[in-house]
Short mmCIF file of C-alpha atoms and ligand atoms in Angstrom, two decimals:
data_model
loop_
_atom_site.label_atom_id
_atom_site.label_comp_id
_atom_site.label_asym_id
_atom_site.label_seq_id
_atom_site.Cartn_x
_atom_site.Cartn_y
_atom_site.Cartn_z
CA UNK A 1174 95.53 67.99 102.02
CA UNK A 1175 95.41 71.54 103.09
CA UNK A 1176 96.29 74.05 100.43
CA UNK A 1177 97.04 77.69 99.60
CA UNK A 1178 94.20 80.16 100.83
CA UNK A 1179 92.84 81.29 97.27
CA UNK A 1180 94.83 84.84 95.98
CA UNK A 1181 97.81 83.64 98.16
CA UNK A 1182 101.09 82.07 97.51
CA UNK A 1183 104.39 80.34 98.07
CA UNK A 1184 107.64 82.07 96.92
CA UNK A 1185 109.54 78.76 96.34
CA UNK A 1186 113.03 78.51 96.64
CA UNK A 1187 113.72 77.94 93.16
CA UNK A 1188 111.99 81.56 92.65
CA UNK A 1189 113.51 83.60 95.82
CA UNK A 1190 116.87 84.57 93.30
CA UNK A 1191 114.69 86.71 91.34
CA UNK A 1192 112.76 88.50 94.44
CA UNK A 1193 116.37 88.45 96.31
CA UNK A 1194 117.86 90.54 93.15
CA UNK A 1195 115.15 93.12 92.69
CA UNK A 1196 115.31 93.66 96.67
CA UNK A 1197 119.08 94.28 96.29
CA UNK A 1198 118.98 96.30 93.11
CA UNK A 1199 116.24 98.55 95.19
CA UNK A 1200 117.91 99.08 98.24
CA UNK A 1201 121.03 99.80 96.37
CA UNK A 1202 118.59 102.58 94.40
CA UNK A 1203 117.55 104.19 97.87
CA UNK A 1204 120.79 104.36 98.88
CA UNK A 1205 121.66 106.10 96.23
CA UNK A 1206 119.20 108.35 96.14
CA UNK A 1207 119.20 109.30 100.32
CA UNK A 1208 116.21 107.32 101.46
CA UNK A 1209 116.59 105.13 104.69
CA UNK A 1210 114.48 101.89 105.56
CA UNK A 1211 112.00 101.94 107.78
CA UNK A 1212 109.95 98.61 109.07
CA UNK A 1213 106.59 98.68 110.00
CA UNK A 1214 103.75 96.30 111.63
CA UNK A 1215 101.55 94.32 109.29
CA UNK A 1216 98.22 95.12 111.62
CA UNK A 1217 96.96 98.15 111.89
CA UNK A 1218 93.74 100.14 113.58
CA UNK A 1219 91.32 99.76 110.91
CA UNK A 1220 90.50 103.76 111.55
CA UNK A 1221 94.11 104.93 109.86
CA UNK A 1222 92.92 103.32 106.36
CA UNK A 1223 89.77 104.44 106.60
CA UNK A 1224 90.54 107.93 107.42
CA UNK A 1225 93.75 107.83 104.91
CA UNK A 1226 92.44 105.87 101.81
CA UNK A 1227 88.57 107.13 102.15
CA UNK A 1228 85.78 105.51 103.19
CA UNK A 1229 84.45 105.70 99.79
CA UNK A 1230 87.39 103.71 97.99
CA UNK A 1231 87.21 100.42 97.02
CA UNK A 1232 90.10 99.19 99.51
CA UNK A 1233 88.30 100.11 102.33
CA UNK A 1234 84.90 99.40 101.23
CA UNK A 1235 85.44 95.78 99.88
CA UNK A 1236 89.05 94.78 100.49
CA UNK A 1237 89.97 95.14 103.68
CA UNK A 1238 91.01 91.94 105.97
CA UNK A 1239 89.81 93.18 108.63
CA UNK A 1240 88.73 91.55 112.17
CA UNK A 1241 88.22 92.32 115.95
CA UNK A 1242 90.86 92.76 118.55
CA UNK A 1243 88.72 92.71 121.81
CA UNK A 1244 88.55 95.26 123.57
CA UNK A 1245 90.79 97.35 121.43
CA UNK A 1246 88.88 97.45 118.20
CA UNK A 1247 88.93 97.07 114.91
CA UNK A 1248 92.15 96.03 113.29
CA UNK A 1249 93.13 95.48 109.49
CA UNK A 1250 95.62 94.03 107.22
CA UNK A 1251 97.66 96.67 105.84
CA UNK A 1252 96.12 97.01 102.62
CA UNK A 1253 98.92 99.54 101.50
CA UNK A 1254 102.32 101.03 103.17
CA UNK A 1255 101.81 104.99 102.73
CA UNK A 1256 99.19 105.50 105.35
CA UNK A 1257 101.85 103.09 108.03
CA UNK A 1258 104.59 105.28 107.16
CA UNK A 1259 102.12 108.46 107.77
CA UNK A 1260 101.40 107.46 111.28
CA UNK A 1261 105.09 106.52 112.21
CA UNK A 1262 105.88 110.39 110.84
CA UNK A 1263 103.50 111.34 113.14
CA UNK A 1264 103.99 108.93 116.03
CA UNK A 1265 107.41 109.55 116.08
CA UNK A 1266 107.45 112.90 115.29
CA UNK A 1267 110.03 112.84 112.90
CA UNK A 1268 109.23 116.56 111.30
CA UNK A 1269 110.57 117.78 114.79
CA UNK A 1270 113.94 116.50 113.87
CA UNK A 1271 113.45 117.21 110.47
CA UNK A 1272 110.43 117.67 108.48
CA UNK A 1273 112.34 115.95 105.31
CA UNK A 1274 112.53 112.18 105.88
CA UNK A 1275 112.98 110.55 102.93
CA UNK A 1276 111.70 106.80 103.94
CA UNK A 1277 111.40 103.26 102.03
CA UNK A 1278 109.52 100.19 102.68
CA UNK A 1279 109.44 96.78 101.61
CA UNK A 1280 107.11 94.04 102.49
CA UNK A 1281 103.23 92.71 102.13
CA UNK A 1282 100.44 94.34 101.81
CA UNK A 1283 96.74 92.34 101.51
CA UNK A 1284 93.69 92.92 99.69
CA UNK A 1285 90.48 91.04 99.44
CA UNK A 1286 90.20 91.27 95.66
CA UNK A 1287 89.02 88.94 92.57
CA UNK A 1288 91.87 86.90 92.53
CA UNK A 1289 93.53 86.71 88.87
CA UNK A 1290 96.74 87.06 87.00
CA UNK A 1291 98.89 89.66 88.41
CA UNK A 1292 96.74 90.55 91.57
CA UNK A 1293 96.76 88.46 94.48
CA UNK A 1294 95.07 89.24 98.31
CA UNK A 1295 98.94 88.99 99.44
CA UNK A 1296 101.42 90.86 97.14
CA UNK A 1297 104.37 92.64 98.00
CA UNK A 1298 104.78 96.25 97.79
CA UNK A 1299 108.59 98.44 97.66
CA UNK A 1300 107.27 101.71 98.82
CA UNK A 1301 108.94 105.15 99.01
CA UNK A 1302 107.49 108.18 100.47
CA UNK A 1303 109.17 111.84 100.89
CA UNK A 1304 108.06 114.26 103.83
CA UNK A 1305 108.34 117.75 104.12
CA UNK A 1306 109.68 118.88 100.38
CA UNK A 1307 106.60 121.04 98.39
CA UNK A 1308 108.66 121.57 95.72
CA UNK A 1309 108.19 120.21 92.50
CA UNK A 1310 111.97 119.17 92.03
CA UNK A 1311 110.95 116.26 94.36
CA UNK A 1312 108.27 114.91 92.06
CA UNK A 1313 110.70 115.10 89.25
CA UNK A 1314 113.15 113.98 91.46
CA UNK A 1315 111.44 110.64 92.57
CA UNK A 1316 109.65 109.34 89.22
CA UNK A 1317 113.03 110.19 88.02
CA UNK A 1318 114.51 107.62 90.73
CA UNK A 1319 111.51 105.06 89.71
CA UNK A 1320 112.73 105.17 85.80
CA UNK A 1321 116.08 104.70 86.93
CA UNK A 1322 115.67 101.58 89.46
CA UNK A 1323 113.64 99.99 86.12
CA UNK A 1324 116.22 100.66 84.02
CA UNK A 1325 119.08 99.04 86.30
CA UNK A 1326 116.58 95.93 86.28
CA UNK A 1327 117.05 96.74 82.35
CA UNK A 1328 113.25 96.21 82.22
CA UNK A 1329 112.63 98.69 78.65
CA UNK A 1330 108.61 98.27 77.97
CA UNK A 1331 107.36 100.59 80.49
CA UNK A 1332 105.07 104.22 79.80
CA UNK A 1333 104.99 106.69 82.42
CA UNK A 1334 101.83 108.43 82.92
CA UNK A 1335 101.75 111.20 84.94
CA UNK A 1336 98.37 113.70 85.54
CA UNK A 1337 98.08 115.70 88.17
CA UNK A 1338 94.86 115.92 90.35
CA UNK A 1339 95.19 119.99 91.46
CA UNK A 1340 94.34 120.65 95.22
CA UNK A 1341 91.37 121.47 97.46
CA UNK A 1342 90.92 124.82 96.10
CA UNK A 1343 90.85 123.50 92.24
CA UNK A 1344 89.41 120.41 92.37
CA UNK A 1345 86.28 120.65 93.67
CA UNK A 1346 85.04 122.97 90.51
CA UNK A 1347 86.20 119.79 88.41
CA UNK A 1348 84.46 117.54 90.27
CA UNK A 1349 82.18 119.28 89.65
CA UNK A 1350 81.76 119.73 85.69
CA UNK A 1351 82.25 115.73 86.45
CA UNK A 1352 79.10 115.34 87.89
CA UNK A 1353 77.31 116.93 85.36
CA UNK A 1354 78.88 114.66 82.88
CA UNK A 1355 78.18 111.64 84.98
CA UNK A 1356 74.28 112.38 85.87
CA UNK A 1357 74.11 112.31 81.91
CA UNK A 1358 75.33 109.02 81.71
CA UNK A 1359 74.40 107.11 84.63
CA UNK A 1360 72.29 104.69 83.10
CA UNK A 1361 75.27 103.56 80.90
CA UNK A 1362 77.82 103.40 83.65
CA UNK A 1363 78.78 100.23 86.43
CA UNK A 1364 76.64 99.37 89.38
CA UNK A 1365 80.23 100.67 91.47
CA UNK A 1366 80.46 103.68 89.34
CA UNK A 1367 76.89 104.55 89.91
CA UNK A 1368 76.87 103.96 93.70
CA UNK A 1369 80.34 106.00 93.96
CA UNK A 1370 79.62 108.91 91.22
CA UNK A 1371 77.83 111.27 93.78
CA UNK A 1372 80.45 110.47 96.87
CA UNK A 1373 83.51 109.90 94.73
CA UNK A 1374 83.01 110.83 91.12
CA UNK A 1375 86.89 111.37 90.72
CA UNK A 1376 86.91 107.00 90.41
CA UNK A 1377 84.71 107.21 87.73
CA UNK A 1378 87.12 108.17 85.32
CA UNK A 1379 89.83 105.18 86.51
CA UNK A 1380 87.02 102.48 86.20
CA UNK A 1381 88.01 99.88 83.78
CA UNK A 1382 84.28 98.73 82.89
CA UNK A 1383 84.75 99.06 79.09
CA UNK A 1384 81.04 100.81 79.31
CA UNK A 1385 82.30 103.56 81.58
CA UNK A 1386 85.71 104.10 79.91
CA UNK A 1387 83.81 104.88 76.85
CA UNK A 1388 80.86 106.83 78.72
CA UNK A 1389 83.82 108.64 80.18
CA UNK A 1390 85.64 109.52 76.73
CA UNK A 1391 85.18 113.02 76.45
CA UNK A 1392 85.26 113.79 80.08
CA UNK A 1393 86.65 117.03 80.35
CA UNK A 1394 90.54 117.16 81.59
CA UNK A 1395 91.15 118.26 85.08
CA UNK A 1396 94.39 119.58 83.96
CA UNK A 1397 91.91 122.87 82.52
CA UNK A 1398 90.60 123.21 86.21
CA UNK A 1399 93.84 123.55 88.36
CA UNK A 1400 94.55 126.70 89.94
CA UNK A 1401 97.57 128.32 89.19
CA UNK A 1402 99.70 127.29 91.90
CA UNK A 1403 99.22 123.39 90.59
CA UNK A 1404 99.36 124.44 86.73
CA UNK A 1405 102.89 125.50 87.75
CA UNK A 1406 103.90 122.68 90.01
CA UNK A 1407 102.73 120.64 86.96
CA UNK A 1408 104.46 122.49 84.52
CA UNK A 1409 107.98 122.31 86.43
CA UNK A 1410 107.60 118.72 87.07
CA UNK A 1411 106.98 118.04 83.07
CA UNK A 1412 109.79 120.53 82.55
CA UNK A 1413 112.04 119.18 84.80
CA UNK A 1414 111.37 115.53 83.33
CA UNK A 1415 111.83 116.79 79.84
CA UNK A 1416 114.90 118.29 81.31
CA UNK A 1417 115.87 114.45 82.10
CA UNK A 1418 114.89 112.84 79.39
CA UNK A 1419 112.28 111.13 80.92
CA UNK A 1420 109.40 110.20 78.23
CA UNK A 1421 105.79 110.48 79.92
CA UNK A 1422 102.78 110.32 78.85
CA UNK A 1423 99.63 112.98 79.89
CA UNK A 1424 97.27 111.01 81.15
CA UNK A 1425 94.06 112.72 81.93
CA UNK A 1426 92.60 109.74 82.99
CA UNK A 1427 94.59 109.08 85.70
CA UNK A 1428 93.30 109.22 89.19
CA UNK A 1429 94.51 106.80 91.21
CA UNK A 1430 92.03 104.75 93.20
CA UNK A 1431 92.82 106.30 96.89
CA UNK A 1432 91.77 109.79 98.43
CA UNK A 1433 94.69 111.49 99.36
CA UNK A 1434 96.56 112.18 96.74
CA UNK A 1435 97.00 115.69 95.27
CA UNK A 1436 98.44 117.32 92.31
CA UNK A 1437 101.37 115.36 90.47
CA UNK A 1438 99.94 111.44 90.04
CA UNK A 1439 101.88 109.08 88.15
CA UNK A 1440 102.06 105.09 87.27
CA UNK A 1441 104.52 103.68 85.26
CA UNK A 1442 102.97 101.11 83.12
CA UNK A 1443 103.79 97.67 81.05
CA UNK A 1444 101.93 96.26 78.40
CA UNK A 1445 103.43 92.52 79.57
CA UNK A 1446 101.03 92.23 82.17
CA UNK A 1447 97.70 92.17 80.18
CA UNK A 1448 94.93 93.52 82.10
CA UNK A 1449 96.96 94.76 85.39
CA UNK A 1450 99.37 96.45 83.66
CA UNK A 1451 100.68 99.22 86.50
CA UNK A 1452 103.98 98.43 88.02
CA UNK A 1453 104.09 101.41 90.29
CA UNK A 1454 101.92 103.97 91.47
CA UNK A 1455 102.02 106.98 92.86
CA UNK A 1456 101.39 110.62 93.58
CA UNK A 1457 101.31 113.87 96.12
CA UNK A 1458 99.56 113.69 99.51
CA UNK A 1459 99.82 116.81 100.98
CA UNK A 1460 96.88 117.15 103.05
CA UNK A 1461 97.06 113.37 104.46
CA UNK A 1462 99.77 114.10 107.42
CA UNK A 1463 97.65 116.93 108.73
CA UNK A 1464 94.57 114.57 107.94
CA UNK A 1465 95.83 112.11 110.48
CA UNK A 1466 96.91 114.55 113.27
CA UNK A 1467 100.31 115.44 112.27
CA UNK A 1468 101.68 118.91 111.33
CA UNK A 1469 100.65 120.38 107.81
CA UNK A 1470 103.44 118.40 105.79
CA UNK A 1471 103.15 117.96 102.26
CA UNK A 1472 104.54 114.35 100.90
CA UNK A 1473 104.62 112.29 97.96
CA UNK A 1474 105.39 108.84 97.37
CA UNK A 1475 104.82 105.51 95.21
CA UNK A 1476 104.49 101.90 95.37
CA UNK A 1477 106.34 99.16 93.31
CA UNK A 1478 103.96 96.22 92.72
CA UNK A 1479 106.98 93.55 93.61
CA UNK A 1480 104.92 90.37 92.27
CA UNK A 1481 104.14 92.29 88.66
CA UNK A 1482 107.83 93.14 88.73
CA UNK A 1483 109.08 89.67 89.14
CA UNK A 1484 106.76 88.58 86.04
CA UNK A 1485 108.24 91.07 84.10
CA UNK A 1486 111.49 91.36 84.79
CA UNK A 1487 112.50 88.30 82.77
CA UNK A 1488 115.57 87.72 84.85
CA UNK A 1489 117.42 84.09 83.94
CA UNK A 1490 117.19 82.63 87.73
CA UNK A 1491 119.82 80.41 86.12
CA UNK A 1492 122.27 83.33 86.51
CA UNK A 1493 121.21 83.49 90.18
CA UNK A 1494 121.26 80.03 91.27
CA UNK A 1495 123.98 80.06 94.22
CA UNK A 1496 126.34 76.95 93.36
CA UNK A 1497 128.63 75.20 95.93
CA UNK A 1498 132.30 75.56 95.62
CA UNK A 1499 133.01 72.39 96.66
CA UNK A 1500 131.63 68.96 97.61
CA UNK A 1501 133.28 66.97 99.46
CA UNK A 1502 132.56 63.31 98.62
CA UNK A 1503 133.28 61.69 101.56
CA UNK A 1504 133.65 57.58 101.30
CA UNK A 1505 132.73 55.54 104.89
CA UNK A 1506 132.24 56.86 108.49
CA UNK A 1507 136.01 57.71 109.22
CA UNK A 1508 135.99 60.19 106.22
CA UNK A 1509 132.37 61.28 106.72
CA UNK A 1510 133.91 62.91 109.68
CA UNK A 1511 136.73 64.31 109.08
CA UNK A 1512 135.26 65.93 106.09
CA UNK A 1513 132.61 67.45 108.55
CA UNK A 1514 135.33 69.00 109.84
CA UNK A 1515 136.49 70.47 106.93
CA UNK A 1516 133.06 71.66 105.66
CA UNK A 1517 132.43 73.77 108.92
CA UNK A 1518 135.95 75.36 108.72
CA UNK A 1519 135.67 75.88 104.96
CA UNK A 1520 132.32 77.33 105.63
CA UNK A 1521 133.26 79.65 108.42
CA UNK A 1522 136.32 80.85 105.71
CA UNK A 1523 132.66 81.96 103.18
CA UNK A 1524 133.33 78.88 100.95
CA UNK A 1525 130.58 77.52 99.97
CA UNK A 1526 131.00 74.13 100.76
CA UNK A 1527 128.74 71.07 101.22
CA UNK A 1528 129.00 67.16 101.81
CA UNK A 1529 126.68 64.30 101.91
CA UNK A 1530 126.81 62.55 105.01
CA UNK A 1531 124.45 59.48 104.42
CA UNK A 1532 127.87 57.05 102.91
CA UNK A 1533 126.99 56.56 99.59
CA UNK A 1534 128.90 54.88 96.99
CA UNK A 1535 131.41 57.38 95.21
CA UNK A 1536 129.22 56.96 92.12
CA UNK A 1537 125.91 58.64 93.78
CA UNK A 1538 127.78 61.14 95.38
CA UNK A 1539 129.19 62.19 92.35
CA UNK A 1540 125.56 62.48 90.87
CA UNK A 1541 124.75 64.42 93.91
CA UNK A 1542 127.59 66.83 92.81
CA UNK A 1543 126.34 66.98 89.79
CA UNK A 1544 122.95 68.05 90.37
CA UNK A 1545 124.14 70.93 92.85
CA UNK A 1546 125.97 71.97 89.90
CA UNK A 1547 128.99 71.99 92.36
CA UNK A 1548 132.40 73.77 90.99
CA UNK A 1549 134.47 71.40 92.26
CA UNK A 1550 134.34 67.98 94.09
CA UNK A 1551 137.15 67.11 97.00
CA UNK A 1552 137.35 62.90 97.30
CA UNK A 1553 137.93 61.82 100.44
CA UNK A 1554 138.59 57.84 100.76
CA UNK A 1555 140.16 56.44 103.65
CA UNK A 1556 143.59 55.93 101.41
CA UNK A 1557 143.48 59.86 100.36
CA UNK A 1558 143.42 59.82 104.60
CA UNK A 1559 145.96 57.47 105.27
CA UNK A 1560 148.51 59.33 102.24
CA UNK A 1561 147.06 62.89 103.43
CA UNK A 1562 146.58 63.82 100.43
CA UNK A 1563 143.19 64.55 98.56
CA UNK A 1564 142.04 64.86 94.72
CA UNK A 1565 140.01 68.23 93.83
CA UNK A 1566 138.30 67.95 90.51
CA UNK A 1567 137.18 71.20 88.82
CA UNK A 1568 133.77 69.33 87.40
CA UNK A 1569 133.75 71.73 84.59
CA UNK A 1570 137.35 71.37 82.81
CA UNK A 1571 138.06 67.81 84.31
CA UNK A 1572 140.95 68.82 85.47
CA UNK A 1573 142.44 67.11 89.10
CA UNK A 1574 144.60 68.61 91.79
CA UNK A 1575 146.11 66.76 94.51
CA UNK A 1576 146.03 68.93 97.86
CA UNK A 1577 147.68 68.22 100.89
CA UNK A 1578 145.32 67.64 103.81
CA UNK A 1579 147.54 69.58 106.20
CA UNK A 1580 147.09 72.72 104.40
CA UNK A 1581 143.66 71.72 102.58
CA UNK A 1582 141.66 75.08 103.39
CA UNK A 1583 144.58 77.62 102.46
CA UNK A 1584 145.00 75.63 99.50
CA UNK A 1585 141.32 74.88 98.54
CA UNK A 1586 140.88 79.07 98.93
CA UNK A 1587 144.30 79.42 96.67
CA UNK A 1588 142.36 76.97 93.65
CA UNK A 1589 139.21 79.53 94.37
CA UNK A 1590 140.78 82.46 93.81
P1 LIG B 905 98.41 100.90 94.59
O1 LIG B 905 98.82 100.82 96.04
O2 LIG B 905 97.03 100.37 94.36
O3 LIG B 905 98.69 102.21 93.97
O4 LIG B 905 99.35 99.84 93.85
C1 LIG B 905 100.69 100.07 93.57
C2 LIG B 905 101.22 98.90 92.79
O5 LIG B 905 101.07 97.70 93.56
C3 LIG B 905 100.41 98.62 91.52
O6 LIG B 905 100.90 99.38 90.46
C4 LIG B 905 100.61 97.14 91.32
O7 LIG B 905 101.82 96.91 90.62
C5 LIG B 905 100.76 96.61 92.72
N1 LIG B 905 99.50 95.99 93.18
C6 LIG B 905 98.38 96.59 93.65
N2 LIG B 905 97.44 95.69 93.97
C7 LIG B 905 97.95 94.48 93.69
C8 LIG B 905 97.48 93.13 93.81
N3 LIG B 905 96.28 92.84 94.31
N4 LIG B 905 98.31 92.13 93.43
C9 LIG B 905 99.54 92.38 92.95
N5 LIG B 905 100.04 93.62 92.82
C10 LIG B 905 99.27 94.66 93.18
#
């Protein structure tokens, strides 16, 4: 039998009330807050992620689907949603219009990596990016919007970490003091952290190698390094948050694994998940539009990991589980028919109504309603026909109505009401 490709899987249907409600409660969130959807294609030119995430990342250099188009190159997977929504900006030129788009995404993103709990190579990603706004009220603003949507899905053990990862003109003299650190103890740290330490030394501080998180414990804080422009940024977003009541956490430690991002990082983290245990992710990008041919924009953004959500979210699908109305239990062909008609009218009215139509014996259609954990069950025998005149049963109190077939839907939606 042919099964699942390893790091991939099936949302079953018994599953899809849980995705369905967190896809709802976000939508209703962005609504709220002013951002509109925007859909985007799953393939991509390989060259946007390179030139977006870095070459020197470990999305691009290991975990990247990625295959040939012909003749027109290179195309990849979209391992992530902010660099899509970077090139519609630009392709679309939205900052004519308006430089501030405030823009949401949901869907899947696809990464080659060591399949385990809570990371798979397809996971799903609701993604919100804001273009055009420097100001810092818009950080505030949107991990203030993240807090909120987690508290609607009353999920309660989450820590926000914020850092913030200064600019072009600070972080460089960081990086650095880094380096110096790191050339002192390179023989203790990961094959990946030595390799990337001289391109990328920034990652060597978010590498979860026990060996270089404790080579890495007294790494100097980048937060003493930013120029003043960022120290205030960083200062009004942790004001305004205080101002908010959000709790956060300093992290210094926080980098994030891609390129682009600039001054205020953040991740909101769980300690349900075990070793994955980000939810969300996200941070500045000012220099990234401009990167990839667009106007100098700044932006910010995050991404929801969807899949780590629905672990945690320890929703009761029970409460979810859509129910049918009715069912009509229809006895022999005559009633099998007219019932049909019934079902399609009833249906058309949005009752949720369904039938059987294979002529079982009233006993194994009553079974049937049982299992659909129907509301009510309408029996339809060729005397109820011949009398026009039906029996609804409410299958929770017992109790039985007779309804007159000539008025069966008005009085069917009456019982309903
Ligand atoms: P990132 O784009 O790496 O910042 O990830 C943002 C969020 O997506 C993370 O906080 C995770 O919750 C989720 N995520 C990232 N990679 C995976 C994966 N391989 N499987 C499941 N969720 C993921």
């Amino acid at each position: 039998m042919i099964q699942l490709i390893r790091g991939f899987k099936d949302i079953l249907p018994e599953e899809i009330a849980v995705w369905q409600h967190i896809e709802k409660t976000a939508r209703s969130l962005f609504a709220d807050f002013g951002f509109k959807e925007i859909r985007l294609p799953i393939l991509e030119h390989s060259e946007l992620f390179k030139r977006s995430i870095g070459e020197d990342t470990d999305i691009v250099e290991k975990e990247m689907y990625t295959f040939s188009d012909g003749k027109r190159g290179m195309i990849t997977l979209r391992p992530e949603a902010t660099a899509s929504v970077v090139r519609s900006y630009i392709q679309h030129k939205m900052y004519a219009k308006d430089p501030v788009q405030k823009l949401y995404t949901i869907g899947p993103m696809f990464r080659r990596e060591r399949p385990q709990k809570g990371r798979y190579r397809q996971f799903y990603q609701i993604d919100a990016e804001v273009f055009g706004v420097n100001s810092p009220f818009i950080d505030a603003q949107i991990i203030f919007m993240l807090v909120t949507f987690f508290n609607r899905l009353s999920i309660t053990d989450l820590e926000t970490h914020i850092n913030s990862l200064g600019c072009p003109e600070c972080r460089p003299r960081f990086q650095k003091r880094l380096l110096g650190l790191i050339t002192s103890v390179k023989s203790e740290l990961c094959i990946d952290c030595e390799k990337r330490s001289t391109k990328n030394p920034l990652r060597v501080l978010d590498c979860k190698v026990p060996t270089c998180k404790k080579a890495m414990e007294d790494a100097p804080s980048i937060l003493d390094f930013l120029c003043k422009d960022c120290d205030n940024h960083f200062e009004k977003v942790k004001a305004l948050l205080d101002k908010r009541q959000v709790s956060f956490v300093v992290d210094k430690q926080l980098v994030r694994g891609l390129d682009y991002y600039t001054r205020t990082a953040f991740e909101i983290q769980t300690s349900l998940l075990g070793a994955q245990n980000a939810v969300a992710g996200g941070g500045r990008y000012d220099g990234l539009v401009k990167t990839l041919g667009g106007p100098a924009q700044p932006a910010i953004g995050f991404a929801i990991g969807f899949d780590r959500l629905v672990e945690i979210a320890g929703i009761n699908k029970e409460d979810f589980i859509s129910k049918p109305d009715i069912f009509i239990a229809a006895l022999g062909e005559k009633c099998i028919d007219t019932a049909f008609e019934w079902v399609c009218t009833l249906n058309i009215k949005g009752v949720k109504c369904e039938m059987d139509f294979s002529g079982k014996s009233l006993k194994s259609l009553m079974k049937k309603a049982d299992k659909l954990n129907a509301k009510h069950v309408l029996i339809v025998g060729e005397d109820e026909l011949e009398t026009r005149t039906v029996t609804l049963r409410n299958m929770s109190t017992k109790k039985q109505v007779s309804i007159e077939t000539d008025s069966l839907v008005e009085s069917i939606q009456e019982v309903l009401k």
